[in-house]
mmCIF file of C-alpha atoms in Angstrom:
data_model
loop_
_atom_site.group_PDB
_atom_site.id
_atom_site.type_symbol
_atom_site.label_atom_id
_atom_site.label_comp_id
_atom_site.label_asym_id
_atom_site.label_seq_id
_atom_site.Cartn_x
_atom_site.Cartn_y
_atom_site.Cartn_z
ATOM 1 C CA MET D 1 44.205 129.680 158.890
ATOM 2 C CA LEU D 2 42.541 132.923 159.858
ATOM 3 C CA HIS D 3 40.824 133.180 163.225
ATOM 4 C CA GLU D 4 37.389 133.753 161.659
ATOM 5 C CA SER D 5 37.810 130.695 159.414
ATOM 6 C CA PHE D 6 38.795 128.566 162.388
ATOM 7 C CA VAL D 7 35.765 129.695 164.407
ATOM 8 C CA LYS D 8 33.372 129.078 161.515
ATOM 9 C CA LEU D 9 34.794 125.610 160.787
ATOM 10 C CA PHE D 10 34.852 124.849 164.516
ATOM 11 C CA TRP D 11 31.129 125.488 164.991
ATOM 12 C CA GLN D 12 30.307 123.476 161.861
ATOM 13 C CA ASN D 13 31.967 120.417 163.406
ATOM 14 C CA PHE D 14 31.423 120.752 167.154
ATOM 15 C CA THR D 15 28.425 121.629 169.296
ATOM 16 C CA SER D 16 30.289 122.680 172.425
ATOM 17 C CA ALA D 17 33.723 123.622 173.712
ATOM 18 C CA PRO D 18 33.971 120.626 176.098
ATOM 19 C CA GLU D 19 33.218 118.234 173.203
ATOM 20 C CA ALA D 20 35.994 119.839 171.141
ATOM 21 C CA ALA D 21 38.362 119.851 174.107
ATOM 22 C CA ALA D 22 37.893 116.108 174.501
ATOM 23 C CA TRP D 23 38.533 115.626 170.780
ATOM 24 C CA PHE D 24 41.646 117.856 170.687
ATOM 25 C CA HIS D 25 42.881 116.430 174.033
ATOM 26 C CA VAL D 26 43.129 119.859 175.655
ATOM 27 C CA ARG D 27 41.203 121.580 178.437
ATOM 28 C CA PRO D 28 37.942 123.418 177.647
ATOM 29 C CA VAL D 29 39.536 126.707 178.771
ATOM 30 C CA THR D 30 42.129 126.363 175.968
ATOM 31 C CA VAL D 31 39.394 125.898 173.352
ATOM 32 C CA LYS D 32 37.536 128.955 174.696
ATOM 33 C CA ARG D 33 40.736 131.011 174.412
ATOM 34 C CA TRP D 34 41.206 129.853 170.802
ATOM 35 C CA LEU D 35 37.640 130.856 169.970
ATOM 36 C CA SER D 36 37.864 134.258 171.664
ATOM 37 C CA GLY D 37 41.180 135.055 169.957
ATOM 38 C CA GLU D 38 42.997 135.478 173.280
ATOM 39 C CA ILE D 39 45.757 133.126 172.132
ATOM 40 C CA ASP D 40 46.757 131.832 168.718
ATOM 41 C CA VAL D 41 45.309 128.510 167.679
ATOM 42 C CA ASN D 42 47.737 125.634 167.844
ATOM 43 C CA PRO D 43 48.738 124.779 164.233
ATOM 44 C CA MET D 44 48.221 121.077 164.908
ATOM 45 C CA ALA D 45 44.696 121.800 166.144
ATOM 46 C CA GLU D 46 44.006 123.647 162.888
ATOM 47 C CA LYS D 47 45.207 120.645 160.883
ATOM 48 C CA LEU D 48 43.134 118.257 162.976
ATOM 49 C CA LEU D 49 40.053 120.414 162.509
ATOM 50 C CA ILE D 50 40.560 120.456 158.737
ATOM 51 C CA ILE D 51 40.979 116.669 158.729
ATOM 52 C CA ARG D 52 37.789 116.241 160.720
ATOM 53 C CA ALA D 53 35.908 118.661 158.457
ATOM 54 C CA ARG D 54 37.035 116.766 155.346
ATOM 55 C CA GLY D 55 35.853 113.474 156.870
ATOM 56 C CA TYR D 56 39.275 111.988 157.719
ATOM 57 C CA LEU D 57 40.105 111.226 154.089
ATOM 58 C CA PRO D 58 43.308 112.207 152.295
ATOM 59 C CA ASP D 59 43.567 115.419 150.321
ATOM 60 C CA ASP D 60 43.378 113.678 146.939
ATOM 61 C CA THR D 61 41.065 114.433 144.013
ATOM 62 C CA ARG D 62 39.890 110.814 143.905
ATOM 63 C CA TRP D 63 38.352 111.206 147.373
ATOM 64 C CA THR D 64 36.500 114.434 146.548
ATOM 65 C CA GLY D 65 32.988 114.279 147.985
ATOM 66 C CA PHE D 66 33.585 111.190 150.167
ATOM 67 C CA LYS D 67 33.246 111.555 153.933
ATOM 68 C CA ILE D 68 33.462 109.396 157.019
ATOM 69 C CA ASP D 69 30.559 109.745 159.421
ATOM 70 C CA GLU D 70 32.083 109.011 162.833
ATOM 71 C CA HIS D 71 28.733 108.810 164.638
ATOM 72 C CA TYR D 72 27.421 105.987 162.446
ATOM 73 C CA CYS D 73 30.873 104.571 161.570
ATOM 74 C CA VAL D 74 30.256 104.558 157.814
ATOM 75 C CA ILE D 75 31.856 105.902 154.637
ATOM 76 C CA VAL D 76 29.499 108.255 152.792
ATOM 77 C CA THR D 77 29.884 108.491 149.002
ATOM 78 C CA PRO D 78 29.281 111.718 147.050
ATOM 79 C CA ASP D 79 25.849 110.437 145.963
ATOM 80 C CA GLY D 80 24.851 109.685 149.577
ATOM 81 C CA ARG D 81 25.349 105.891 149.758
ATOM 82 C CA ARG D 82 26.667 104.633 153.073
ATOM 83 C CA PHE D 83 29.018 101.672 153.476
ATOM 84 C CA SER D 84 29.826 100.113 156.828
ATOM 85 C CA PRO D 85 33.218 98.484 157.505
ATOM 86 C CA ARG D 86 31.605 95.018 157.571
ATOM 87 C CA GLU D 87 29.975 95.624 154.208
ATOM 88 C CA LEU D 88 33.289 96.713 152.689
ATOM 89 C CA MET D 89 34.992 93.613 154.098
ATOM 90 C CA SER D 90 32.345 91.387 152.536
ATOM 91 C CA TRP D 91 33.002 92.731 149.016
ATOM 92 C CA SER D 92 36.037 90.485 148.539
ATOM 93 C CA LEU D 93 33.995 87.451 149.603
ATOM 94 C CA ARG D 94 31.185 88.412 147.227
ATOM 95 C CA PHE D 95 33.700 88.819 144.426
ATOM 96 C CA ASP D 96 35.198 85.355 145.077
ATOM 97 C CA GLU D 97 31.731 83.806 145.383
ATOM 98 C CA TYR D 98 30.644 85.374 142.090
ATOM 99 C CA HIS D 99 33.627 83.982 140.196
ATOM 100 C CA ALA D 100 33.252 80.549 141.827
ATOM 101 C CA LEU D 101 29.636 80.387 140.645
ATOM 102 C CA LYS D 102 30.666 81.425 137.144
ATOM 103 C CA ARG D 103 33.281 78.649 137.063
ATOM 104 C CA MET D 104 30.794 76.128 138.431
ATOM 105 C CA TYR D 105 28.223 76.875 135.743
ATOM 106 C CA GLU D 106 30.825 77.185 132.960
ATOM 107 C CA LEU D 107 30.239 80.864 132.427
ATOM 108 C CA ASP D 108 33.843 81.580 133.203
ATOM 109 C CA TYR D 109 35.819 84.089 131.255
ATOM 110 C CA ILE D 110 38.910 86.091 131.925
ATOM 111 C CA PRO D 111 38.063 89.776 131.590
ATOM 112 C CA ALA D 112 40.422 91.853 129.484
ATOM 113 C CA ARG D 113 42.427 94.194 131.676
ATOM 114 C CA SER D 114 42.107 97.533 129.970
ATOM 115 C CA ASN D 115 44.153 99.604 132.397
ATOM 116 C CA VAL D 116 47.323 97.489 132.220
ATOM 117 C CA VAL D 117 49.621 97.864 129.245
ATOM 118 C CA THR D 118 51.801 94.794 128.787
ATOM 119 C CA PRO D 119 53.750 93.722 125.752
ATOM 120 C CA LEU D 120 52.573 90.696 123.835
ATOM 121 C CA PRO D 121 54.262 87.467 124.989
ATOM 122 C CA PHE D 122 57.105 85.841 123.071
ATOM 123 C CA ARG D 123 56.416 82.555 121.279
ATOM 124 C CA GLY D 124 59.439 80.773 119.798
ATOM 125 C CA GLY D 125 61.532 83.908 119.506
ATOM 126 C CA ARG D 126 58.827 85.977 117.796
ATOM 127 C CA ARG D 127 55.892 87.948 119.066
ATOM 128 C CA ILE D 128 52.268 86.903 118.595
ATOM 129 C CA LYS D 129 50.591 89.170 116.055
ATOM 130 C CA ASP D 130 47.140 89.275 117.670
ATOM 131 C CA ILE D 131 45.996 89.018 121.247
ATOM 132 C CA GLN D 132 44.148 85.746 121.625
ATOM 133 C CA SER D 133 40.587 85.764 122.894
ATOM 134 C CA ASP D 134 40.281 85.947 126.658
ATOM 135 C CA THR D 135 36.965 84.086 126.636
ATOM 136 C CA VAL D 136 37.044 80.343 127.363
ATOM 137 C CA THR D 137 34.237 78.541 125.551
ATOM 138 C CA LYS D 138 32.320 75.548 126.890
ATOM 139 C CA GLU D 139 33.636 73.317 124.115
ATOM 140 C CA LYS D 140 37.222 74.194 124.930
ATOM 141 C CA LYS D 141 36.614 73.473 128.628
ATOM 142 C CA LYS D 142 35.116 70.092 127.767
ATOM 143 C CA ALA D 143 38.123 69.269 125.613
ATOM 144 C CA TYR D 144 40.448 70.216 128.488
ATOM 145 C CA ARG D 145 38.480 68.004 130.881
ATOM 146 C CA LYS D 146 38.590 65.039 128.486
ATOM 147 C CA ALA D 147 42.338 65.429 128.019
ATOM 148 C CA ARG D 148 42.851 65.715 131.778
ATOM 149 C CA ALA D 149 40.693 62.615 132.401
ATOM 150 C CA LYS D 150 42.598 60.702 129.714
ATOM 151 C CA ARG D 151 45.939 61.602 131.321
ATOM 152 C CA ALA D 152 44.633 60.690 134.777
ATOM 153 C CA SER D 153 43.415 57.277 133.573
ATOM 154 C CA ARG D 154 46.891 56.478 132.135
ATOM 155 C CA LEU D 155 48.649 57.196 135.426
ATOM 156 C CA PRO D 156 49.084 54.184 137.750
#
């Protein structure tokens, strides 16, 4: 990284040399020398500055535009939405709760997985011609319940 680029990126991310020194774990005098050009910038400090400027996220196209705001401890999406760690942790619970309610009120269905390519299953040595419907109807559920109740009543 060129010295001018480092200085520009530095002042975009830090307000003072002592703040940066605490973040880089060096003395403020070292940071001042980097900024003045007296000594070459440590390559690891350059990498750390780039990581901080990108918002701590990996250099992957899927993360383009996302940032982590360390002052508020949130992930910021490209459209400006902010998610806290607690909110992200609750998504799995919301997902489970949603599907439990669907099962409870017989609105359950198994969504077709469009991104997974699997071969059709074997049935008696031959493949099924068509993929069967993934939706479970209310009538079919009632029939399953009746059959299960019938089997349970026969057991001692």
